[in-house]
mmCIF file of C-alpha atoms and ligand atoms in Angstrom:
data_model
loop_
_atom_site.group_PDB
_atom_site.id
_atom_site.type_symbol
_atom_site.label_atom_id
_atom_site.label_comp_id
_atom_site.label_asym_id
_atom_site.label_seq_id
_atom_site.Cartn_x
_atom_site.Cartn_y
_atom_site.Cartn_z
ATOM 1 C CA UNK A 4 3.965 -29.789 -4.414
ATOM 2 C CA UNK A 5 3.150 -26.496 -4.039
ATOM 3 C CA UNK A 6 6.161 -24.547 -2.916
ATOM 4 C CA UNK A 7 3.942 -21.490 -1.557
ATOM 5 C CA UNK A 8 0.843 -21.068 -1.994
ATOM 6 C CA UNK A 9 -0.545 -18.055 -3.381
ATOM 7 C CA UNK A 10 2.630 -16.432 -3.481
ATOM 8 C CA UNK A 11 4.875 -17.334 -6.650
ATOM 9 C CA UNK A 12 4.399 -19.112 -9.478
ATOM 10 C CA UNK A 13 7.506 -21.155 -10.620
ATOM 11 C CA UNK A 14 6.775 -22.496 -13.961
ATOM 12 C CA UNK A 15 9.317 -24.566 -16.827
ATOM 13 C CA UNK A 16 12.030 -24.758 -15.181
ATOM 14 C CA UNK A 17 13.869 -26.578 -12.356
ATOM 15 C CA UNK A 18 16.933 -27.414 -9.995
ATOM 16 C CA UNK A 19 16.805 -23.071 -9.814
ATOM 17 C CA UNK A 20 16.893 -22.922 -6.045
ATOM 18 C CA UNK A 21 14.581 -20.743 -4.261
ATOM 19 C CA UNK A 22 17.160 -18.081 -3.026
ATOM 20 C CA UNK A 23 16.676 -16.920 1.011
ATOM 21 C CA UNK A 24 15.230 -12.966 0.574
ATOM 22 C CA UNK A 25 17.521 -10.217 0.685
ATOM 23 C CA UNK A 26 15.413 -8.140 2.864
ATOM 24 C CA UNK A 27 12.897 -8.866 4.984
ATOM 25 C CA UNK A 28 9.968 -9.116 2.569
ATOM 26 C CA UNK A 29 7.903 -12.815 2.732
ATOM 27 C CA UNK A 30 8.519 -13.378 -0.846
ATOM 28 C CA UNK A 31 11.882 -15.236 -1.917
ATOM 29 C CA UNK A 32 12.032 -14.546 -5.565
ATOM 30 C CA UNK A 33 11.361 -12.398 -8.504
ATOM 31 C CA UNK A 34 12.213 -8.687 -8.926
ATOM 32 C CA UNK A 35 12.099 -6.952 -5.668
ATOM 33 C CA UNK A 36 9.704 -4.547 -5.320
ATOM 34 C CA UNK A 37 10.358 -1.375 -6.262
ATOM 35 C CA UNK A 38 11.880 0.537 -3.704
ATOM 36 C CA UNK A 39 9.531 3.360 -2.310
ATOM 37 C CA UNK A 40 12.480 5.317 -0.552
ATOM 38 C CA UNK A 41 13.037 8.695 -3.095
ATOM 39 C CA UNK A 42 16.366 8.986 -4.876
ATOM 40 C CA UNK A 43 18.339 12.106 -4.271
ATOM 41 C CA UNK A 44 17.604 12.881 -7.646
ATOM 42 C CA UNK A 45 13.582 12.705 -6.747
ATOM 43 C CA UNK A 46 14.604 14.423 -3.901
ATOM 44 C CA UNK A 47 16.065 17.233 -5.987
ATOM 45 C CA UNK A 48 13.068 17.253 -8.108
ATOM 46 C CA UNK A 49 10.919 17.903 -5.370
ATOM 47 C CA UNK A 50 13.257 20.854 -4.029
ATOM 48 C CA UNK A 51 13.985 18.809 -0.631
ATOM 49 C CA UNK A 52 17.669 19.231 -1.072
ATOM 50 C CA UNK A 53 19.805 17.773 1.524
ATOM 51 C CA UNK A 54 20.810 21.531 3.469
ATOM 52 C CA UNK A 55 24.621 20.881 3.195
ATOM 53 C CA UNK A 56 24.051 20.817 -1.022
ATOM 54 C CA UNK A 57 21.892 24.387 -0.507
ATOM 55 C CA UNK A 58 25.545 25.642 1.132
ATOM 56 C CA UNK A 59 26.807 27.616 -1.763
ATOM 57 C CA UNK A 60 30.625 27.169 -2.357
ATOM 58 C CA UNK A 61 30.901 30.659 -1.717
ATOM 59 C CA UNK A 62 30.152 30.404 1.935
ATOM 60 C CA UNK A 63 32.347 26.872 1.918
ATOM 61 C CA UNK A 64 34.873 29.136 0.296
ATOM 62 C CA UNK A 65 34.725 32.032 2.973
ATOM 63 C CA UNK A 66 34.899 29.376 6.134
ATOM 64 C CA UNK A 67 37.488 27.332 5.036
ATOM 65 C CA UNK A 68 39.427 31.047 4.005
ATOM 66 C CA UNK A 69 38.636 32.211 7.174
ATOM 67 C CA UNK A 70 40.200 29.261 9.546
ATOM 68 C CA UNK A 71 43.261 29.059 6.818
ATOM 69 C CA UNK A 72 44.039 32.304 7.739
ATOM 70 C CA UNK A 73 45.265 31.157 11.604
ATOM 71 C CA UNK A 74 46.271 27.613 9.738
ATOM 72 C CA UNK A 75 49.806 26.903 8.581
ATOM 73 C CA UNK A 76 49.376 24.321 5.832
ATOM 74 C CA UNK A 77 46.937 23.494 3.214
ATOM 75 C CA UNK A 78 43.345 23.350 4.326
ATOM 76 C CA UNK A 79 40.509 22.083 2.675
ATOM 77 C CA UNK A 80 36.879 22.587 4.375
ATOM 78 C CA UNK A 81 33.888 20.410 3.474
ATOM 79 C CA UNK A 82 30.537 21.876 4.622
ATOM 80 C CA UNK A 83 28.548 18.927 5.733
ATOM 81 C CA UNK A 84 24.382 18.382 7.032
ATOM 82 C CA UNK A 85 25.971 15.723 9.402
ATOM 83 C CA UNK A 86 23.207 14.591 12.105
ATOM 84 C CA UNK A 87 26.298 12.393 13.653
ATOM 85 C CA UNK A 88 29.872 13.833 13.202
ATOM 86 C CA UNK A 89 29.593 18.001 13.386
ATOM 87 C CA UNK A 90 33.316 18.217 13.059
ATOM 88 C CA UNK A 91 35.613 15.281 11.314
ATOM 89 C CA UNK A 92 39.687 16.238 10.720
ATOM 90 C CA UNK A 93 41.906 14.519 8.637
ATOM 91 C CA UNK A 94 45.694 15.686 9.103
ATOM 92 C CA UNK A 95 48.191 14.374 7.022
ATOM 93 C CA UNK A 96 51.764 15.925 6.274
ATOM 94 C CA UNK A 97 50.989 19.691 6.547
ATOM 95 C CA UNK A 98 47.354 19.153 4.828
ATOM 96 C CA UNK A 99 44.295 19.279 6.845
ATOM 97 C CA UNK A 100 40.739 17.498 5.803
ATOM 98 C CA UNK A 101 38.018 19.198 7.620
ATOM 99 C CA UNK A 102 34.336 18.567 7.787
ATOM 100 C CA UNK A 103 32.230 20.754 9.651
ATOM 101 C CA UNK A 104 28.816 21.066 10.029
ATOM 102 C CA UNK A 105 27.040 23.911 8.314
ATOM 103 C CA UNK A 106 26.317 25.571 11.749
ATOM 104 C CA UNK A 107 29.930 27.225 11.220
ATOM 105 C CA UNK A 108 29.506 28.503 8.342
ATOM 106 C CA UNK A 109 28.656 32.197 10.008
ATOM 107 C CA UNK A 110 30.779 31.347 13.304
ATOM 108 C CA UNK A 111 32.019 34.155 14.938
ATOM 109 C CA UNK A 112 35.608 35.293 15.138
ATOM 110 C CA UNK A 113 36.521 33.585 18.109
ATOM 111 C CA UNK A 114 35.126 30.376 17.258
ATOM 112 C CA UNK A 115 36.616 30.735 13.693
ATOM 113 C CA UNK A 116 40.215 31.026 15.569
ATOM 114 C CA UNK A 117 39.244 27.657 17.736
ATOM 115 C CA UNK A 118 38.120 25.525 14.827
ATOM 116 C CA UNK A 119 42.014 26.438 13.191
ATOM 117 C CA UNK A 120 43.943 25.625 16.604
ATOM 118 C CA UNK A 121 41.374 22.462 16.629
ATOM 119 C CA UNK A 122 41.862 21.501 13.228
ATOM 120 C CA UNK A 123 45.988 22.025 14.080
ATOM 121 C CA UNK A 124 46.444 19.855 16.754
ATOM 122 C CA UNK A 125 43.113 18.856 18.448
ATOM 123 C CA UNK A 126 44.205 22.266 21.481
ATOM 124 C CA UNK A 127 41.812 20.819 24.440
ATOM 125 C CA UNK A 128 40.726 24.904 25.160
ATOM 126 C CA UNK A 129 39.581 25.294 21.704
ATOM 127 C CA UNK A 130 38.048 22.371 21.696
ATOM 128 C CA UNK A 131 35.612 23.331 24.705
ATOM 129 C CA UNK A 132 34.795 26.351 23.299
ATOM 130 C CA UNK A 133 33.587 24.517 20.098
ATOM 131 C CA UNK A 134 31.772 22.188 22.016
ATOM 132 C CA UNK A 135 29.681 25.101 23.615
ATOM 133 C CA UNK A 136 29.428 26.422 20.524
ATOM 134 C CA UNK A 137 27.758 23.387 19.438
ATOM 135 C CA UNK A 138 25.327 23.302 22.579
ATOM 136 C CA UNK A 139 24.141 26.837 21.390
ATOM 137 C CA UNK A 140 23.645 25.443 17.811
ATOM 138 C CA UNK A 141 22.044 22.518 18.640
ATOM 139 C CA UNK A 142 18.850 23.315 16.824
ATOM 140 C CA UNK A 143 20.768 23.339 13.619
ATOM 141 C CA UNK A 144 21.243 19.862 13.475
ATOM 142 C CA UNK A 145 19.154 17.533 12.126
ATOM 143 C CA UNK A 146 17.137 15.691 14.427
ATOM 144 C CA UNK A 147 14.299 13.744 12.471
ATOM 145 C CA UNK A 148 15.145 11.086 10.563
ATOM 146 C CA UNK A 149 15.252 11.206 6.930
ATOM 147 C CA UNK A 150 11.732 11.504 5.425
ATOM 148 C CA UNK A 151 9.864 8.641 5.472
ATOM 149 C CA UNK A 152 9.370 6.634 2.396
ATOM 150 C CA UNK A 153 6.384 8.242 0.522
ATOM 151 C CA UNK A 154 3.529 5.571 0.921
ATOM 152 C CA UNK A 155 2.679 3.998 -2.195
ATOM 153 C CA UNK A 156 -0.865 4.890 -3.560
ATOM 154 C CA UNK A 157 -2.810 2.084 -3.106
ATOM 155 C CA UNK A 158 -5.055 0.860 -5.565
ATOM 156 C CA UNK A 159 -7.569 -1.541 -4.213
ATOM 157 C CA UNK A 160 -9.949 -1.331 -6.960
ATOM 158 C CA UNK A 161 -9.675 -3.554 -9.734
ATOM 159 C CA UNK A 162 -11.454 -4.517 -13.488
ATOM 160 C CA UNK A 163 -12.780 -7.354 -11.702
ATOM 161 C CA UNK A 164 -12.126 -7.380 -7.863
ATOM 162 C CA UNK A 165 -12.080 -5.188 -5.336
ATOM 163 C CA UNK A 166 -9.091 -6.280 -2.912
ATOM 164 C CA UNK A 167 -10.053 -4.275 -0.370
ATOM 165 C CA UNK A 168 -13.638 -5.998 -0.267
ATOM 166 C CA UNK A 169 -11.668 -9.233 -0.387
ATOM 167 C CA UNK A 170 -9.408 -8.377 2.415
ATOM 168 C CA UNK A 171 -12.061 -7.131 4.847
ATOM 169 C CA UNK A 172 -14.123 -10.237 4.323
ATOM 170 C CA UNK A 173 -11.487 -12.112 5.083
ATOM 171 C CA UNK A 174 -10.397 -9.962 7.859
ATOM 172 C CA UNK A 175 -13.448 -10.883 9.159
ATOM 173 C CA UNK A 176 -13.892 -14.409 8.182
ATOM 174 C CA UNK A 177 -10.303 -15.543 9.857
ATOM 175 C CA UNK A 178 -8.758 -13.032 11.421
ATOM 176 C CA UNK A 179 -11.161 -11.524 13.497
ATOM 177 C CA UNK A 180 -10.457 -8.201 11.550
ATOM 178 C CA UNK A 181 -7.116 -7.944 13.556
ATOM 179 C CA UNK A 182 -4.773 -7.501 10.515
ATOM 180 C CA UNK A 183 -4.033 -4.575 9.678
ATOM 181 C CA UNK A 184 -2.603 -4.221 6.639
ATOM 182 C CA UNK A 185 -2.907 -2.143 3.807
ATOM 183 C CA UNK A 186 -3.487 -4.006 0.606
ATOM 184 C CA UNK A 187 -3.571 -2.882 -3.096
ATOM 185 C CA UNK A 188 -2.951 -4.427 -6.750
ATOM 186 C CA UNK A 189 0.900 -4.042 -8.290
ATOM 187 C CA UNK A 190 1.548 -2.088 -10.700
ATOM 188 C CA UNK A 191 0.377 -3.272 -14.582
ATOM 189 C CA UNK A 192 3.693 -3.219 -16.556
ATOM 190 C CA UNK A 193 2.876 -1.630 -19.931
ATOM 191 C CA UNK A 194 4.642 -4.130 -22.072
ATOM 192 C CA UNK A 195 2.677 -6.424 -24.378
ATOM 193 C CA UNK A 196 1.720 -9.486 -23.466
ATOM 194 C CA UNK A 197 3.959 -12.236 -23.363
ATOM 195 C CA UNK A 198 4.531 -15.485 -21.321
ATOM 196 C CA UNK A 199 6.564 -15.098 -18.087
ATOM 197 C CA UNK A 200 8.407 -17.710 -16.385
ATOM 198 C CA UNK A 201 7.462 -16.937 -12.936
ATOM 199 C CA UNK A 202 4.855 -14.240 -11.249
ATOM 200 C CA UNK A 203 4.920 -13.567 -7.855
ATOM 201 C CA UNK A 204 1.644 -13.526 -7.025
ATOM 202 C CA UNK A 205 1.429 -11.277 -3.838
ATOM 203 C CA UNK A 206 3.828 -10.345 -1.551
ATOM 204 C CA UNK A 207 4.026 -8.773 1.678
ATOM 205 C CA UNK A 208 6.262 -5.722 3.085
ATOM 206 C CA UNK A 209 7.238 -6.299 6.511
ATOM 207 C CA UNK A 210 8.061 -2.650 6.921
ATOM 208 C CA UNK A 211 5.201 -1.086 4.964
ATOM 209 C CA UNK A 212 2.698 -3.674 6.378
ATOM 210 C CA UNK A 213 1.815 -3.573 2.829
ATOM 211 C CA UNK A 214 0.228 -6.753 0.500
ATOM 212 C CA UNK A 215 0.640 -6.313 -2.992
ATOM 213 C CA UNK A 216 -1.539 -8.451 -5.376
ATOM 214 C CA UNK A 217 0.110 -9.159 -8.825
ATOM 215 C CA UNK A 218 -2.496 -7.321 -11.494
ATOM 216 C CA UNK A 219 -2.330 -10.553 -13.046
ATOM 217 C CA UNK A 220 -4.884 -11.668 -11.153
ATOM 218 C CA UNK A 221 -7.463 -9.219 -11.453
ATOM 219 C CA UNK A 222 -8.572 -11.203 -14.808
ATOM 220 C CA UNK A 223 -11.823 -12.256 -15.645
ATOM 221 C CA UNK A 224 -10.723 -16.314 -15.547
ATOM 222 C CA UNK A 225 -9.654 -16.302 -12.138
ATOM 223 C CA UNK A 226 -12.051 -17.078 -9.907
ATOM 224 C CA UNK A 227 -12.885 -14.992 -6.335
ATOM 225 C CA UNK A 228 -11.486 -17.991 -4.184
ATOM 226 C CA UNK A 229 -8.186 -18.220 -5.955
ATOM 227 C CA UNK A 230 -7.709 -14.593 -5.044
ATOM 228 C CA UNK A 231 -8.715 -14.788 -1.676
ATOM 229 C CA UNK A 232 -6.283 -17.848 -1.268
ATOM 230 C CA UNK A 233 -3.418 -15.407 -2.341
ATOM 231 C CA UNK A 234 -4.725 -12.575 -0.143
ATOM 232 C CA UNK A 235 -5.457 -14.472 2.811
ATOM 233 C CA UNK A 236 -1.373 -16.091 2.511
ATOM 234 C CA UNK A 237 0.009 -12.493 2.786
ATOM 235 C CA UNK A 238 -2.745 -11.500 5.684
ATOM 236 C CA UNK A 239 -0.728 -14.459 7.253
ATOM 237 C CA UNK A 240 2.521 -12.961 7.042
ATOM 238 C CA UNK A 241 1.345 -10.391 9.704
ATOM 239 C CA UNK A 242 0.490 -13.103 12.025
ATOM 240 C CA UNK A 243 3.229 -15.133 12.021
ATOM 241 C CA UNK A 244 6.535 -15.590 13.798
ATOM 242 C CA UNK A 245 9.530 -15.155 11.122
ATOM 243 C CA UNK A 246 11.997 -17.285 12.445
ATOM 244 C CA UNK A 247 15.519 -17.099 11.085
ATOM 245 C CA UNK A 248 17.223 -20.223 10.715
ATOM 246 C CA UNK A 249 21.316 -20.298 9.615
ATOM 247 C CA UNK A 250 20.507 -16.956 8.830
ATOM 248 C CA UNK A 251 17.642 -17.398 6.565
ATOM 249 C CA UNK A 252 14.099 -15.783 7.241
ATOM 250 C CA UNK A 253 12.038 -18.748 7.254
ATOM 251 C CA UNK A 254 8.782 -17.504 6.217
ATOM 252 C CA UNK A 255 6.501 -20.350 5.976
ATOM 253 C CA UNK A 256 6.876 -22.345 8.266
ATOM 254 C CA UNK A 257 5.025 -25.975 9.408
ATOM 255 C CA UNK A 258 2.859 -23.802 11.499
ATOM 256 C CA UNK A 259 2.285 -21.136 8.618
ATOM 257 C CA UNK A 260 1.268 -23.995 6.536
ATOM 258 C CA UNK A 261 -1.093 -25.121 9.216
ATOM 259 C CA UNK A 262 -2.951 -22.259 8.758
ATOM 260 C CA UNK A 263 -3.084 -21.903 5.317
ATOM 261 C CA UNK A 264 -4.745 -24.985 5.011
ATOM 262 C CA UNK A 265 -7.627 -23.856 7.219
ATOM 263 C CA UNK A 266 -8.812 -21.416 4.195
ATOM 264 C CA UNK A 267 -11.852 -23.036 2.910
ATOM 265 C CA UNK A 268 -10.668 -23.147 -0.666
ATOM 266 C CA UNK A 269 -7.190 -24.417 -0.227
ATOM 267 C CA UNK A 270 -7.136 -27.604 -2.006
ATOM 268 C CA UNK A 271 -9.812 -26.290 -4.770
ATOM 269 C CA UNK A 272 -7.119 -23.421 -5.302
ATOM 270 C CA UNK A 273 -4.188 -25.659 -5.485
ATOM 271 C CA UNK A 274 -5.747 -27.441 -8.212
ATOM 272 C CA UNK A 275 -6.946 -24.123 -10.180
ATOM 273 C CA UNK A 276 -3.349 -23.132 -10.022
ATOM 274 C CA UNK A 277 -2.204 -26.422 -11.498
ATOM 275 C CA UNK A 278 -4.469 -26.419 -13.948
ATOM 276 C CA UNK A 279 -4.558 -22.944 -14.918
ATOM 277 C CA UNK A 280 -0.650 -21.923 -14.633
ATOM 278 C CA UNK A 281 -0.291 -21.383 -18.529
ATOM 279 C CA UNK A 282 -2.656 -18.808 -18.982
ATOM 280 C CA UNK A 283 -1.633 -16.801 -15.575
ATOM 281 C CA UNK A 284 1.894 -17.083 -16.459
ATOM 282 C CA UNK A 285 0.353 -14.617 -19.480
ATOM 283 C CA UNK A 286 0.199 -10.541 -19.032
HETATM 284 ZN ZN1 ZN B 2 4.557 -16.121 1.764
#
């Protein structure tokens, strides 16, 4: 009966088919997790600009000025941060479509002169002077990847439990304290009360290594071995194989099952969820 254990909730309503996950996270439904990566816009706030948007469009201006000047036809230049493509040209009826990578920007004489017969019509000599050009300028291009997704504060420390506590004893109890994922409670939505259809109990972030615990759990009614039951299903995400079937992550499979069952409490927490949906389906 119970579709999976520990992780969601469906509740009141039927013949809605679990949908196959989007990305690879071990839950299949409710609202994704909030996505950790920072927007440009959060990326502005912090000052972390993307270099090619610190380019003022007088410098832009200057470059693309400078190679029209040996160009005949229109020329537009787009100063790019490119880690990939350092120089991109478009040509089309007289017009010319140039991105170039911000190394140019102060590019001597010479190499100004290149980048217009290059941008004309691709001139093989110009073109090997660019490319030592961009040898010497090598350590102006990007080479790290894009900041890593700021690592969600964890909060481990409930009104009533202490997941962390929970975790480790389990670690220890089943695991042999080889998982090693981080665990913390969701975040409490603000919004009054009210009865949901569905809560996805915990879920667990492939990429982050990450088990989130719904806060609706950390209530006084719930008892320590229904939480543990949810815990110790995402500690089994780690362990297991995620096979993908027709291209579907299968996440719980016969064998995942297996081992859920060998939790102590697994048939005492099947029944507390039956009987106690109604009031968890409340926060
Ligand atoms: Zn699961």
């Amino acid at each position: 009966m119970r579709q999976s254990a520990g992780e969601q909730l469906l509740f009141g309503f039927s013949g809605r088919p679990q949908q196959g996950p989007r990305r690879r996270r071990s839950s299949t439904r409710g609202r994704a997790p909030r996505n950790a990566r920072p927007t440009p816009r959060e990326n502005a706030r912090q000052g972390k600009l993307p270099l090619a948007r610190k380019i003022d469009e007088a410098a832009r201006l200057r470059l693309e000025r400078r190679i029209g000047a040996h160009l005949r036809g229109e020329l537009e230049v787009t100063v790019t941060d490119n880690r990939y493509s350092i120089i991109s040209v478009k040509r089309a009826r007289g017009r010319f479509e140039a991105r170039l990578h911000h190394m140019f920007v102060d590019a001597e004489p010479r190499i100004v002169r290149a980048l217009a017969r290059y941008i004309a019509r691709n001139d093989a000599e110009a073109s090997a002077l660019i490319n030592a050009f961009i040898d010497k300028h090598q350590h102006k291009i990007r080479h790290s990847l894009p900041p890593p997704r700021r690592p969600p504060k964890l909060s481990t420390v409930g009104q009533f439990f202490d997941l962390q506590e929970i975790f480790d004893s389990l670690n220890e109890r089943y695991f042999g304290g080889r998982i090693q994922a981080a665990i913390t409670w969701g975040r409490r939505s603000n919004r009054p009360a009210r009865r949901h259809r569905s809560v996805k109990m915990g879920s667990y972030a492939i990429e982050d290594r990450l088990i989130r615990i719904h806060s609706s759990l950390d209530r006084s009614f719930v008892p320590r071995f229904f939480l543990e039951s949810v815990v110790f299903h995402e500690m089994l995400h780690e362990v297991h194989e995620i096979p993908v079937v027709n291209g579907r992550h299968h996440f719980h499979t016969p064998a995942f099952r297996a081992h859920e069952a060998q939790f102590e409490w697994a048939e005492a927490s099947e029944r507390w969820e039956r009987e106690n949906l109604n009031r968890l389906l409340y926060f």
